[in-house]
Short mmCIF file of N, CA, C and O in Angstrom, two decimals:
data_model
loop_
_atom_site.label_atom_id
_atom_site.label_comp_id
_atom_site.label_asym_id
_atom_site.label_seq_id
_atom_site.Cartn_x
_atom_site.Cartn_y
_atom_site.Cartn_z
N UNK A 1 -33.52 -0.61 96.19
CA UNK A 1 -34.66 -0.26 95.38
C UNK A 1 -35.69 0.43 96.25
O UNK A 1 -36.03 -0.13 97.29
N UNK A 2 -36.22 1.65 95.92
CA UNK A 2 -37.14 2.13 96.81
C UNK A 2 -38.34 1.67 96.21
O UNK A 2 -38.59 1.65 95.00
N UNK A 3 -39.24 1.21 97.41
CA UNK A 3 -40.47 0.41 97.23
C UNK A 3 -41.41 2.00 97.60
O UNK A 3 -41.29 2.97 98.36
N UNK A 4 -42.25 1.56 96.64
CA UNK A 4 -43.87 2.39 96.32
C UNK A 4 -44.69 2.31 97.47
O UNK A 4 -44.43 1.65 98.48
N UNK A 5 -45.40 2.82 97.33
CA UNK A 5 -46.79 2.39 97.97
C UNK A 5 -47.47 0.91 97.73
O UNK A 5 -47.50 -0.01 98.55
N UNK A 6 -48.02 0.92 96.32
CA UNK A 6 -48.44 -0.13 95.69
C UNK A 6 -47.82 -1.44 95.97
O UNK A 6 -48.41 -2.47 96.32
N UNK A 7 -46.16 -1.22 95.73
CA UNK A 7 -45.81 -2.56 95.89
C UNK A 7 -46.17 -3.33 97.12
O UNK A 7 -46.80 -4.38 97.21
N UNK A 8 -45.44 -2.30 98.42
CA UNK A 8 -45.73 -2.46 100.19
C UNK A 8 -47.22 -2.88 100.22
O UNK A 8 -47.35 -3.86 100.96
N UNK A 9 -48.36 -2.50 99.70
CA UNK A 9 -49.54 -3.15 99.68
C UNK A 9 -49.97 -4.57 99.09
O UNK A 9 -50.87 -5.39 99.24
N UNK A 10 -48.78 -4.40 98.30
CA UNK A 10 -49.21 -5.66 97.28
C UNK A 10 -48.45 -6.97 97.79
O UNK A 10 -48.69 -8.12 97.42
N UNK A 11 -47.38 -6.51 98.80
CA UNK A 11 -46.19 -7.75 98.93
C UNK A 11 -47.43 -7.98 100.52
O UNK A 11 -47.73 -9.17 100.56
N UNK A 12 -48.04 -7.27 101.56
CA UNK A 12 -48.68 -7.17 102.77
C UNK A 12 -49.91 -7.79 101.74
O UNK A 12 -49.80 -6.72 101.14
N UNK A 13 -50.42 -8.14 101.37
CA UNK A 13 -51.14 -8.70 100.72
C UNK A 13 -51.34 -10.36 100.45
O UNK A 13 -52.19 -11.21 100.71
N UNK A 14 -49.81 -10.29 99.64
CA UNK A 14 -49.58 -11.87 99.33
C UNK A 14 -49.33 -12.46 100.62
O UNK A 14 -49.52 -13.65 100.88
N UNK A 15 -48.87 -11.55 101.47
CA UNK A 15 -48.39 -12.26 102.71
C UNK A 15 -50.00 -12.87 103.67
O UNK A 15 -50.31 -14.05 103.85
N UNK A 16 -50.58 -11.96 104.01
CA UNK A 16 -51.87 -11.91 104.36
C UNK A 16 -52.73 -13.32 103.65
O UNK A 16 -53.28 -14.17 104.36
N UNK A 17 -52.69 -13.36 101.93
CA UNK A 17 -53.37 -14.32 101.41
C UNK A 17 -52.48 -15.72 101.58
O UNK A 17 -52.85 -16.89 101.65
N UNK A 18 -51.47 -15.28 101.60
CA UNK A 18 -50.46 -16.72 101.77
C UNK A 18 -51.09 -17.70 103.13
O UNK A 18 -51.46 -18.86 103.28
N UNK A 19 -50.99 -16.76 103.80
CA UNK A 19 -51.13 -17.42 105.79
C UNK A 19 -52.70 -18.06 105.89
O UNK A 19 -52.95 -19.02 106.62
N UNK A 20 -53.92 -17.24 104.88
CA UNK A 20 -55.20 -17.43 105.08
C UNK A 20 -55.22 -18.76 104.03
O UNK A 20 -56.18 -19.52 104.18
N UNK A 21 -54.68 -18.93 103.46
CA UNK A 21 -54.60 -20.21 102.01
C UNK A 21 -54.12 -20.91 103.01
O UNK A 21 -55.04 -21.64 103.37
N UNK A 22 -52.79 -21.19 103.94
CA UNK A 22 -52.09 -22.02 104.60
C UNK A 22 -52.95 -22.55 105.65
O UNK A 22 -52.92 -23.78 105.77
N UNK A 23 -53.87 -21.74 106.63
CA UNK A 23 -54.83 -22.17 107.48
C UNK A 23 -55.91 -22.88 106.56
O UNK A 23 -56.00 -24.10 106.64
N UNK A 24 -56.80 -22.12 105.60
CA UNK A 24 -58.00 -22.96 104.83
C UNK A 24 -57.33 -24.15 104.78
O UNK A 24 -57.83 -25.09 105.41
N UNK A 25 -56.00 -24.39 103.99
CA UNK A 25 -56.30 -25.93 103.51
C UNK A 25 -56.12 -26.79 104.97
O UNK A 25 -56.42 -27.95 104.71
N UNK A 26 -55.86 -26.70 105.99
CA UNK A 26 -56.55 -27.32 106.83
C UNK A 26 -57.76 -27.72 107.49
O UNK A 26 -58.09 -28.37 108.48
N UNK A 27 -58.30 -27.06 106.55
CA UNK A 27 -59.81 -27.20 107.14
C UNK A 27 -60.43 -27.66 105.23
O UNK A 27 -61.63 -27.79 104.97
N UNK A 28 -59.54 -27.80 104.40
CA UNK A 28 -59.74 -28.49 102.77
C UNK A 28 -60.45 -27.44 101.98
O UNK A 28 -61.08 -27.75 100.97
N UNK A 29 -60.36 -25.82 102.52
CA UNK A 29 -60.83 -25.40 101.93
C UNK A 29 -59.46 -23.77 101.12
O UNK A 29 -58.33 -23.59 101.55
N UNK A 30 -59.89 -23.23 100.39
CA UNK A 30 -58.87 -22.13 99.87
C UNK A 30 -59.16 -20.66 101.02
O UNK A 30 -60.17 -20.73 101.71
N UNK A 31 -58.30 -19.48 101.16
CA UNK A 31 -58.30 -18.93 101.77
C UNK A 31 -60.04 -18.18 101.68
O UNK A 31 -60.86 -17.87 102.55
N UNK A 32 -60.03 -18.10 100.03
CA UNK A 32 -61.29 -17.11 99.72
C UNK A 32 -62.67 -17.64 99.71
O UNK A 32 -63.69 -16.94 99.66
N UNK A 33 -62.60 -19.26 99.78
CA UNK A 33 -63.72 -19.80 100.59
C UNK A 33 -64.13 -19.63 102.24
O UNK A 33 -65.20 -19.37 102.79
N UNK A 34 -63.03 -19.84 102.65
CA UNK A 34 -63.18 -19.59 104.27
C UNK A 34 -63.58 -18.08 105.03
O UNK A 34 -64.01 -17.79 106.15
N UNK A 35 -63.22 -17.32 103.85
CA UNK A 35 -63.44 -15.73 104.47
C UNK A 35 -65.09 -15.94 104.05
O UNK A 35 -65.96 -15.88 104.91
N UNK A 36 -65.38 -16.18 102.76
CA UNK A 36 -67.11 -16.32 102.51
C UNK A 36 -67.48 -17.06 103.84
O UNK A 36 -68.04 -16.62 104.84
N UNK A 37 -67.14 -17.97 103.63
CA UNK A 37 -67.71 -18.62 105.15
C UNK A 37 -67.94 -18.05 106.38
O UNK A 37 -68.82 -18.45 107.14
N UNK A 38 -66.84 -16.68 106.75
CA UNK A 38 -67.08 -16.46 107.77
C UNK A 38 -67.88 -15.04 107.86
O UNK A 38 -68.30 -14.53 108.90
N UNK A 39 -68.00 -14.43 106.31
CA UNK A 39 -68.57 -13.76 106.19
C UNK A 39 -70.27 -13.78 106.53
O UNK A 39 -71.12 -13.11 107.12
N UNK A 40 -70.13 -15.02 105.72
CA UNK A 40 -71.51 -15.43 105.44
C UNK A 40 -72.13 -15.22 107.00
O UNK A 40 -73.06 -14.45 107.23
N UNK A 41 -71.22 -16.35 108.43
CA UNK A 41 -71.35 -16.59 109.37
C UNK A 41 -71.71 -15.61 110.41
O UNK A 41 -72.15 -15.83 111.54
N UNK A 42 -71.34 -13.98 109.58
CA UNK A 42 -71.16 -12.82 110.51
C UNK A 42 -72.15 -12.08 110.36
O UNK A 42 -72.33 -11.17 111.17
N UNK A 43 -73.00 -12.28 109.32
CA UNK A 43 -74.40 -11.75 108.71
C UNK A 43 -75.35 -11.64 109.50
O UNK A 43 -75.36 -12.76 110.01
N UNK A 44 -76.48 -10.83 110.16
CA UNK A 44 -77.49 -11.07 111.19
C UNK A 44 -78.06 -12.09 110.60
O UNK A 44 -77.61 -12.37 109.48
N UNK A 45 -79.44 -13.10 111.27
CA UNK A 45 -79.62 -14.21 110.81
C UNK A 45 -80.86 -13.71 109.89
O UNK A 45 -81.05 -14.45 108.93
N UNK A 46 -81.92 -12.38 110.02
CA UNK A 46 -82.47 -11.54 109.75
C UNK A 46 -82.47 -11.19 108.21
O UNK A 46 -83.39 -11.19 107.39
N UNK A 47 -81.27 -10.94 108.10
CA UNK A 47 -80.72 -10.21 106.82
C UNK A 47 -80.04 -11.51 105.55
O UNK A 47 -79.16 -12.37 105.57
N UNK A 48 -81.05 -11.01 104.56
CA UNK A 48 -80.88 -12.48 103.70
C UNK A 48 -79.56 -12.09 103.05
O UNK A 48 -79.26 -10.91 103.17
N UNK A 49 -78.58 -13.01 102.27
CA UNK A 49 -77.58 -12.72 101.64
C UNK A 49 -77.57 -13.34 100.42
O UNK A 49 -77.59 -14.57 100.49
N UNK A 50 -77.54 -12.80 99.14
CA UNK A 50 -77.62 -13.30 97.74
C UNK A 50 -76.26 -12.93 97.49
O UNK A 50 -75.53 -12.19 98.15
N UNK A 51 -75.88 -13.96 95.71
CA UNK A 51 -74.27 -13.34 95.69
C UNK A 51 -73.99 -11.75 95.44
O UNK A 51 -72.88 -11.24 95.51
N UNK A 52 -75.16 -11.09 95.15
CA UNK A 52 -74.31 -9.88 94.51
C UNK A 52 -73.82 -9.29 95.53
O UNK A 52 -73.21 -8.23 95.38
N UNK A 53 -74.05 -10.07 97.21
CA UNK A 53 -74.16 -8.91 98.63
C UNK A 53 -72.53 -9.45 98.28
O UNK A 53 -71.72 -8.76 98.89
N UNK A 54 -71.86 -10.62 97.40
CA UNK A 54 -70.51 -11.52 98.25
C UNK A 54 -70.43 -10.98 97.11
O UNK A 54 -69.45 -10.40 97.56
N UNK A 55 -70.50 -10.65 96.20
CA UNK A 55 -69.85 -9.99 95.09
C UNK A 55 -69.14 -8.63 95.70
O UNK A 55 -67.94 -8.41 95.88
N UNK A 56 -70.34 -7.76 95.97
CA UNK A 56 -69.55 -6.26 96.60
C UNK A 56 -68.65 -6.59 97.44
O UNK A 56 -67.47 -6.30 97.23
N UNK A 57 -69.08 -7.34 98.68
CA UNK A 57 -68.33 -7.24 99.89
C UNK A 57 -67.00 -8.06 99.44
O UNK A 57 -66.22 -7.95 100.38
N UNK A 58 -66.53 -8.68 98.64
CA UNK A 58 -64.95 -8.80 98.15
C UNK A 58 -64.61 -8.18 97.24
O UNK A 58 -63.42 -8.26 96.91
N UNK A 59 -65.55 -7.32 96.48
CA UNK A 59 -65.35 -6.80 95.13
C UNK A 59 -64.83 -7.71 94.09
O UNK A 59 -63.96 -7.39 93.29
N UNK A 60 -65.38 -8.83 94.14
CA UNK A 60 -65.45 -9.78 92.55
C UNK A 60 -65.71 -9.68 91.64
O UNK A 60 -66.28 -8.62 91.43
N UNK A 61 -65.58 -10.36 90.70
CA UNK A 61 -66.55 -10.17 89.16
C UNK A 61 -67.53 -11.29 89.55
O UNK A 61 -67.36 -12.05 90.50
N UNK A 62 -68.49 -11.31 88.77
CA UNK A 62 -69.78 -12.12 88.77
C UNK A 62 -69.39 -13.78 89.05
O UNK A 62 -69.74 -14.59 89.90
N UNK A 63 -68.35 -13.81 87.71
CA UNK A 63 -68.11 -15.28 87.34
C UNK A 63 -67.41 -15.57 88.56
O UNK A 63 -67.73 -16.64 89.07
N UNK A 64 -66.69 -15.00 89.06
CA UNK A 64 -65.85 -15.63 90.31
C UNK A 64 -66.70 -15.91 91.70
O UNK A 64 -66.38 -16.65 92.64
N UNK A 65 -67.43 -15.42 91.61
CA UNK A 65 -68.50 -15.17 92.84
C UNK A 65 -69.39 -16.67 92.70
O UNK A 65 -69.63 -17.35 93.69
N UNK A 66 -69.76 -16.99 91.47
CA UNK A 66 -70.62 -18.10 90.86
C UNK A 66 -69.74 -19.26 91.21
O UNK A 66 -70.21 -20.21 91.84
N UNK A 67 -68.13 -19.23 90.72
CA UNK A 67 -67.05 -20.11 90.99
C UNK A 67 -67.05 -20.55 92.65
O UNK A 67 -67.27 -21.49 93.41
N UNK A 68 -66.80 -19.68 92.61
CA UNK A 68 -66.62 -20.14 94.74
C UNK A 68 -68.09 -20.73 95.17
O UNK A 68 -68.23 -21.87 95.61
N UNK A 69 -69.26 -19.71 94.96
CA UNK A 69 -70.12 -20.64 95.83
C UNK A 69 -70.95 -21.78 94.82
O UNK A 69 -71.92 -22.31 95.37
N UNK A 70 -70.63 -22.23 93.26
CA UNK A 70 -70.74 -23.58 93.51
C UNK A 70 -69.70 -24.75 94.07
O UNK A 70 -70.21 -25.85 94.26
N UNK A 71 -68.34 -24.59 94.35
CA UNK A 71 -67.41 -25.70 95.04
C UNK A 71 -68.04 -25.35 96.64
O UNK A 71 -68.34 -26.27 97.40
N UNK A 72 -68.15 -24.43 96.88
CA UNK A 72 -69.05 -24.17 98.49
C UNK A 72 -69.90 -25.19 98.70
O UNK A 72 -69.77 -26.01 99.61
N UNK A 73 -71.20 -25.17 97.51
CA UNK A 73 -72.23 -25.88 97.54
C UNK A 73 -72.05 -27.00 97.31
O UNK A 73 -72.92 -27.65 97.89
N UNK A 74 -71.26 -27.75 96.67
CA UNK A 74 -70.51 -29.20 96.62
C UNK A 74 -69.69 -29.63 97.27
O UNK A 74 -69.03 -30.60 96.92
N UNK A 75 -69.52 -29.00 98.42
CA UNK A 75 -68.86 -29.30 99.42
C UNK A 75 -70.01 -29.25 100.33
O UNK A 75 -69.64 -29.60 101.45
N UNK A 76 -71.03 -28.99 100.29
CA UNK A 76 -72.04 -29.05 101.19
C UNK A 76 -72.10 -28.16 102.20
O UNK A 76 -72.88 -28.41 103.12
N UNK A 77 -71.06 -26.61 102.25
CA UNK A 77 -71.12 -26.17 103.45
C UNK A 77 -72.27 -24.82 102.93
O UNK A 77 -72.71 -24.08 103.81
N UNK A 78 -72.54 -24.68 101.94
CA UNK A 78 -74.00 -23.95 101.84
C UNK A 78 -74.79 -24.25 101.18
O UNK A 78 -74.84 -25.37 100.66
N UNK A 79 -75.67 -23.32 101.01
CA UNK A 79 -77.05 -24.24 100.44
C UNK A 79 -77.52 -22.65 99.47
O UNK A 79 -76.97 -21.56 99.62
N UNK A 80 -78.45 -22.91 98.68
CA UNK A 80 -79.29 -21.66 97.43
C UNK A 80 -80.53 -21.97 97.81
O UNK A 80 -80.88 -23.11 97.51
N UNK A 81 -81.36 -21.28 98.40
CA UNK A 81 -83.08 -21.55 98.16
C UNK A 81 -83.85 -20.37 97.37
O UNK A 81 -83.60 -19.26 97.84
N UNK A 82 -84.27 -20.38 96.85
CA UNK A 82 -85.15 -19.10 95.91
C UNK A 82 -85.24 -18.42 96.66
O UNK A 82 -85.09 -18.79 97.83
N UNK A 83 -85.52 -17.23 96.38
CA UNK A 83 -86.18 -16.06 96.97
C UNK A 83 -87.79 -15.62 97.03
O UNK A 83 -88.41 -15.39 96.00
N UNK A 84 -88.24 -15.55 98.01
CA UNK A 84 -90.06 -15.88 98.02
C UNK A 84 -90.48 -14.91 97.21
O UNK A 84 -91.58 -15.15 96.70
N UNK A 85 -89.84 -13.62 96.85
CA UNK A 85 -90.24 -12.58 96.46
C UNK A 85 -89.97 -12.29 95.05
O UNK A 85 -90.78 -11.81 94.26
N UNK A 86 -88.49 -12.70 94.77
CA UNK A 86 -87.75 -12.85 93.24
C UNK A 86 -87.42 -13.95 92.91
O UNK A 86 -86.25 -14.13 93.24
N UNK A 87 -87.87 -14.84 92.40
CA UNK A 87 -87.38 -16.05 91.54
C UNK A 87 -86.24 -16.39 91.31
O UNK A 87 -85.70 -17.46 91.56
N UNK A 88 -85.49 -14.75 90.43
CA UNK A 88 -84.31 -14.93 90.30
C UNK A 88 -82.97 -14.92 91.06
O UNK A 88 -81.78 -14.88 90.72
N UNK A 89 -83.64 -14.96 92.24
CA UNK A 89 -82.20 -14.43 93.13
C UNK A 89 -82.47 -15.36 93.96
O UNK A 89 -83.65 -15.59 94.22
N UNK A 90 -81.18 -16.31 94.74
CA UNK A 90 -81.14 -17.38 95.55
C UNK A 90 -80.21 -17.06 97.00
O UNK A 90 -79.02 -16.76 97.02
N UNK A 91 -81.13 -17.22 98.19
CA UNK A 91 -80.56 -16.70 99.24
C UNK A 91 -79.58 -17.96 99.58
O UNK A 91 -79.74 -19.16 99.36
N UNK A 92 -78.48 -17.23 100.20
CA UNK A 92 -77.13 -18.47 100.48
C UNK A 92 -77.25 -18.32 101.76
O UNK A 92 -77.69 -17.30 102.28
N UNK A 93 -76.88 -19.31 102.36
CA UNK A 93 -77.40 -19.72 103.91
C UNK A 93 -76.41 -20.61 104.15
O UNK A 93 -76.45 -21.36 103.18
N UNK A 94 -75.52 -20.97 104.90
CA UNK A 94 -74.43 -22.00 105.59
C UNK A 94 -75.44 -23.44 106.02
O UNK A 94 -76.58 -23.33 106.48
N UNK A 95 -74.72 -24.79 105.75
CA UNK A 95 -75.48 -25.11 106.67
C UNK A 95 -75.02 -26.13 107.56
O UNK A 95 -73.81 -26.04 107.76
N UNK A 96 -75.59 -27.07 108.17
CA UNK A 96 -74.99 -26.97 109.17
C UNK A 96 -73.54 -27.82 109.16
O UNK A 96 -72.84 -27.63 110.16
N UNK A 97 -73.11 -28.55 108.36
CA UNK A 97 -71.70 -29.15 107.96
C UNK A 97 -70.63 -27.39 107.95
O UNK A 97 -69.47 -27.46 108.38
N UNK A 98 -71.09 -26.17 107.50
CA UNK A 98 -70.30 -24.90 107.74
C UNK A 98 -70.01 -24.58 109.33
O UNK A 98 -69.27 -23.68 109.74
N UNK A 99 -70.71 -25.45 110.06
CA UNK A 99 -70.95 -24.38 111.55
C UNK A 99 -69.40 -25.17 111.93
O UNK A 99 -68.52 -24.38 111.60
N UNK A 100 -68.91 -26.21 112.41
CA UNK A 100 -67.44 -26.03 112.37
C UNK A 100 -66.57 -25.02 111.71
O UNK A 100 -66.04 -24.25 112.51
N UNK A 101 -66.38 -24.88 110.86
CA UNK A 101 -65.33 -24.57 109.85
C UNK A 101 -65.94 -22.86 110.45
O UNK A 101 -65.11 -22.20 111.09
N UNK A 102 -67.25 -22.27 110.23
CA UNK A 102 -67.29 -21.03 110.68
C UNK A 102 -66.59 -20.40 111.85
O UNK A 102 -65.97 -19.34 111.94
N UNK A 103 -66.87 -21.43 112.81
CA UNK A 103 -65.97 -21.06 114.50
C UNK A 103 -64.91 -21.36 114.26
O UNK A 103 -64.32 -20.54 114.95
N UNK A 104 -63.82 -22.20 113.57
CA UNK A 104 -62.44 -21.93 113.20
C UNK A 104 -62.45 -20.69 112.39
O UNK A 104 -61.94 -19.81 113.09
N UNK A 105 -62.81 -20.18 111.17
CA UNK A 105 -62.44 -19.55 110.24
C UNK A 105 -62.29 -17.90 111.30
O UNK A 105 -61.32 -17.15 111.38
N UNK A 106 -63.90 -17.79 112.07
CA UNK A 106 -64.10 -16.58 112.83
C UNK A 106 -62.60 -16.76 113.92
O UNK A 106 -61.70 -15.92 113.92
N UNK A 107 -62.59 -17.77 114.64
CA UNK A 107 -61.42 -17.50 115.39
C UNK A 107 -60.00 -17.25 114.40
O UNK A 107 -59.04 -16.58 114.77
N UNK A 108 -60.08 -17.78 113.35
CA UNK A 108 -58.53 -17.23 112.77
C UNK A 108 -58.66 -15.63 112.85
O UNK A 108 -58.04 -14.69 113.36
N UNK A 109 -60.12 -15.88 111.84
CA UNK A 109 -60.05 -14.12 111.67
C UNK A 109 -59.18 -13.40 113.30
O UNK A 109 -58.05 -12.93 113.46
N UNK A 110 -60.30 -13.60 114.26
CA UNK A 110 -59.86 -12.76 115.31
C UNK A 110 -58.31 -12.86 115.79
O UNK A 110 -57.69 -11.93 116.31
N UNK A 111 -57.83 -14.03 115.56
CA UNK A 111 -56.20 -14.13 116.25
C UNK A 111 -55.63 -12.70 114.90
O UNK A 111 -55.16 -11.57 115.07
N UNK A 112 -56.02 -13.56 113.53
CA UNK A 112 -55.30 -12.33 112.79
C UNK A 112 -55.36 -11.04 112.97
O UNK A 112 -54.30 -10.41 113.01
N UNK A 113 -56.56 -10.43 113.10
CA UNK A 113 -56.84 -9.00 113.45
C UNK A 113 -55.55 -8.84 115.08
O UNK A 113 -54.57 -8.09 115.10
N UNK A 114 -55.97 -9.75 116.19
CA UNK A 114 -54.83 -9.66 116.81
C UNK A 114 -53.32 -9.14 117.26
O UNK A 114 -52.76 -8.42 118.09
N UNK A 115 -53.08 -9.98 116.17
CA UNK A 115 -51.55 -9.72 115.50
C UNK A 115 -51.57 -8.73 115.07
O UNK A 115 -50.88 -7.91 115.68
N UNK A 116 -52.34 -8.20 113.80
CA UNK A 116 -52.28 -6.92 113.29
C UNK A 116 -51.90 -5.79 114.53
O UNK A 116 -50.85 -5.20 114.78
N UNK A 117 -53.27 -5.76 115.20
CA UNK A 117 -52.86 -4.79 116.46
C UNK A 117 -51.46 -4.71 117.14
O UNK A 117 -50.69 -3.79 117.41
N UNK A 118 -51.48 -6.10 117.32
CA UNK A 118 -49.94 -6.15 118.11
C UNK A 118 -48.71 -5.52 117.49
O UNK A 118 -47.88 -4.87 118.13
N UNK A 119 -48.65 -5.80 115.98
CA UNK A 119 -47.53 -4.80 115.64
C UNK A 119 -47.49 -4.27 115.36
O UNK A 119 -46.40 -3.77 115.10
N UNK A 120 -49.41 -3.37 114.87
CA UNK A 120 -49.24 -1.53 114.59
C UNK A 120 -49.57 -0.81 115.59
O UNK A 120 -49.35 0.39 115.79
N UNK A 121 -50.24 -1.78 116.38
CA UNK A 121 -51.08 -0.91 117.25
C UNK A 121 -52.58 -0.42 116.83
O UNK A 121 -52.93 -0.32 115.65
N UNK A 122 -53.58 -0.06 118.17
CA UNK A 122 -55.14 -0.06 117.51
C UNK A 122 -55.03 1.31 117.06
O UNK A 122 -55.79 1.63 116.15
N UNK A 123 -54.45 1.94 117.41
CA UNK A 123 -54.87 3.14 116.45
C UNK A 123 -53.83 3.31 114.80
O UNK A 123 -54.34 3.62 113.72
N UNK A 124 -52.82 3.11 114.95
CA UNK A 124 -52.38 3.08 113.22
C UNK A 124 -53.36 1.92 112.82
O UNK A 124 -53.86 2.19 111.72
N UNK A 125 -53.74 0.93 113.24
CA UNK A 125 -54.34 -0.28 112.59
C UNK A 125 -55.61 0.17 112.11
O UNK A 125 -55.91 0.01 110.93
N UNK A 126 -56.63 0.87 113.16
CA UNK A 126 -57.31 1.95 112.77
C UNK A 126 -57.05 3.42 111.69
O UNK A 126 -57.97 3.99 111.10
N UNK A 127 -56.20 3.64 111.64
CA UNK A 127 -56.37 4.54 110.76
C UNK A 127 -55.73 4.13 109.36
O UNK A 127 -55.73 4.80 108.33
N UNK A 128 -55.21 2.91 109.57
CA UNK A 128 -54.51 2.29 108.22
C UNK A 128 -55.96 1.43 107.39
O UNK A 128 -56.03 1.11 106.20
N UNK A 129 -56.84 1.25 108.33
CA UNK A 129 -57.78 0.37 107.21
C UNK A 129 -59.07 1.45 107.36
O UNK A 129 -60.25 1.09 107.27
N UNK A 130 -58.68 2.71 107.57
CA UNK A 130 -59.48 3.54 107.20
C UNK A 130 -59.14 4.11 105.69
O UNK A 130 -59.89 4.44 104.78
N UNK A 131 -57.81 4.10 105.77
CA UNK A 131 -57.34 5.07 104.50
C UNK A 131 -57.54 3.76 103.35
O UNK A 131 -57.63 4.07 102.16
N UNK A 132 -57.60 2.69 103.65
CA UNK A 132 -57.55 1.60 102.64
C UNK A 132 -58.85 1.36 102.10
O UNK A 132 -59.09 0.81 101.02
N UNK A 133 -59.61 1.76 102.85
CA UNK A 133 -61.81 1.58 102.67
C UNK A 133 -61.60 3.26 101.84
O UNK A 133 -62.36 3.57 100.92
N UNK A 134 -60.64 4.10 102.26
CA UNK A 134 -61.21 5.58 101.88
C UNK A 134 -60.35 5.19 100.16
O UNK A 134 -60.89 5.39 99.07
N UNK A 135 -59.63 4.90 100.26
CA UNK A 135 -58.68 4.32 98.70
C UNK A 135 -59.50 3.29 97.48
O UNK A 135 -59.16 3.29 96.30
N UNK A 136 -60.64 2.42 98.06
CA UNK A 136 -61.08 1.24 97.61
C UNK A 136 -62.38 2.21 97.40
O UNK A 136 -63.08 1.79 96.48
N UNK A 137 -62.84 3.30 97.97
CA UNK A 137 -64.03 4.30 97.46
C UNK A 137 -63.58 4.99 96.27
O UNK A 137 -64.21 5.47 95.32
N UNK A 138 -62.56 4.95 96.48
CA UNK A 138 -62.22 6.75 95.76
C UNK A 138 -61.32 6.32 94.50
O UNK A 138 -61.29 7.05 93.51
N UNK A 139 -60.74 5.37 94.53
CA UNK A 139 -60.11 4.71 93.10
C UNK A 139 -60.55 4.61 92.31
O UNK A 139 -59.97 4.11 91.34
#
């Protein structure tokens, strides 16, 4: 069977979400909590983060974005405080029960990126998640 494009993205995908689900639940959490987490973790401390910033930056829908960071927040690894300026918007902040789980989650990240390199190499690896940011614009 000759495989597509789409599919090869889509099977490098499940594989990718499989391994990040398999690490989270060691730490009791799902793959797409732990990337928020380390997202969150990678943020200057400067720069406030509300959901619509974790909405774009995974490209979610609203409701899913709301889903994750209330089990986040009942798990205690973040917190919502108003916004001094808008009422309606609540800055998300880790706290400190996240600061473990952040320095695991950031070190997975980095072993994974790792690996990646190791078997494309930094420059296809580079120019492969260029064309994938230039695909996720332009779609």
């Amino acid at each position: 069977m000759k495989k597509n494009f789409g599919l090869a993205l889509q099977r490098a995908q499940n594989t990718f979400n499989r391994n990040v689900d398999h690490y989270a639940k060691t730490l009791g959490l799902t793959g797409t909590q732990m990337v928020i987490i380390q997202y969150l973790s990678s943020v200057p401390k400067e720069h406030k983060v509300y959901q619509r910033d974790i909405e774009r930056e995974f490209n979610i829908r609203k409701s899913t974005a709301t889903n994750i960071l209330k089990l986040l927040e009942q798990k205690d690894l973040i917190a919502k405080k108003t916004d001094g300026h808008d009422s309606r918007l609540k800055e998300i902040t880790l706290t400190a029960r996240a600061e473990v789980i952040k320095r695991d989650a950031a070190a997975y990240v980095d072993r994974s990126e790792a690996r990646v390199e190791q078997i494309l190499g930094k420059q296809l690896r580079d120019e492969v998640t260029a064309a994938l940011l230039k695909l996720d614009h332009e779609l």
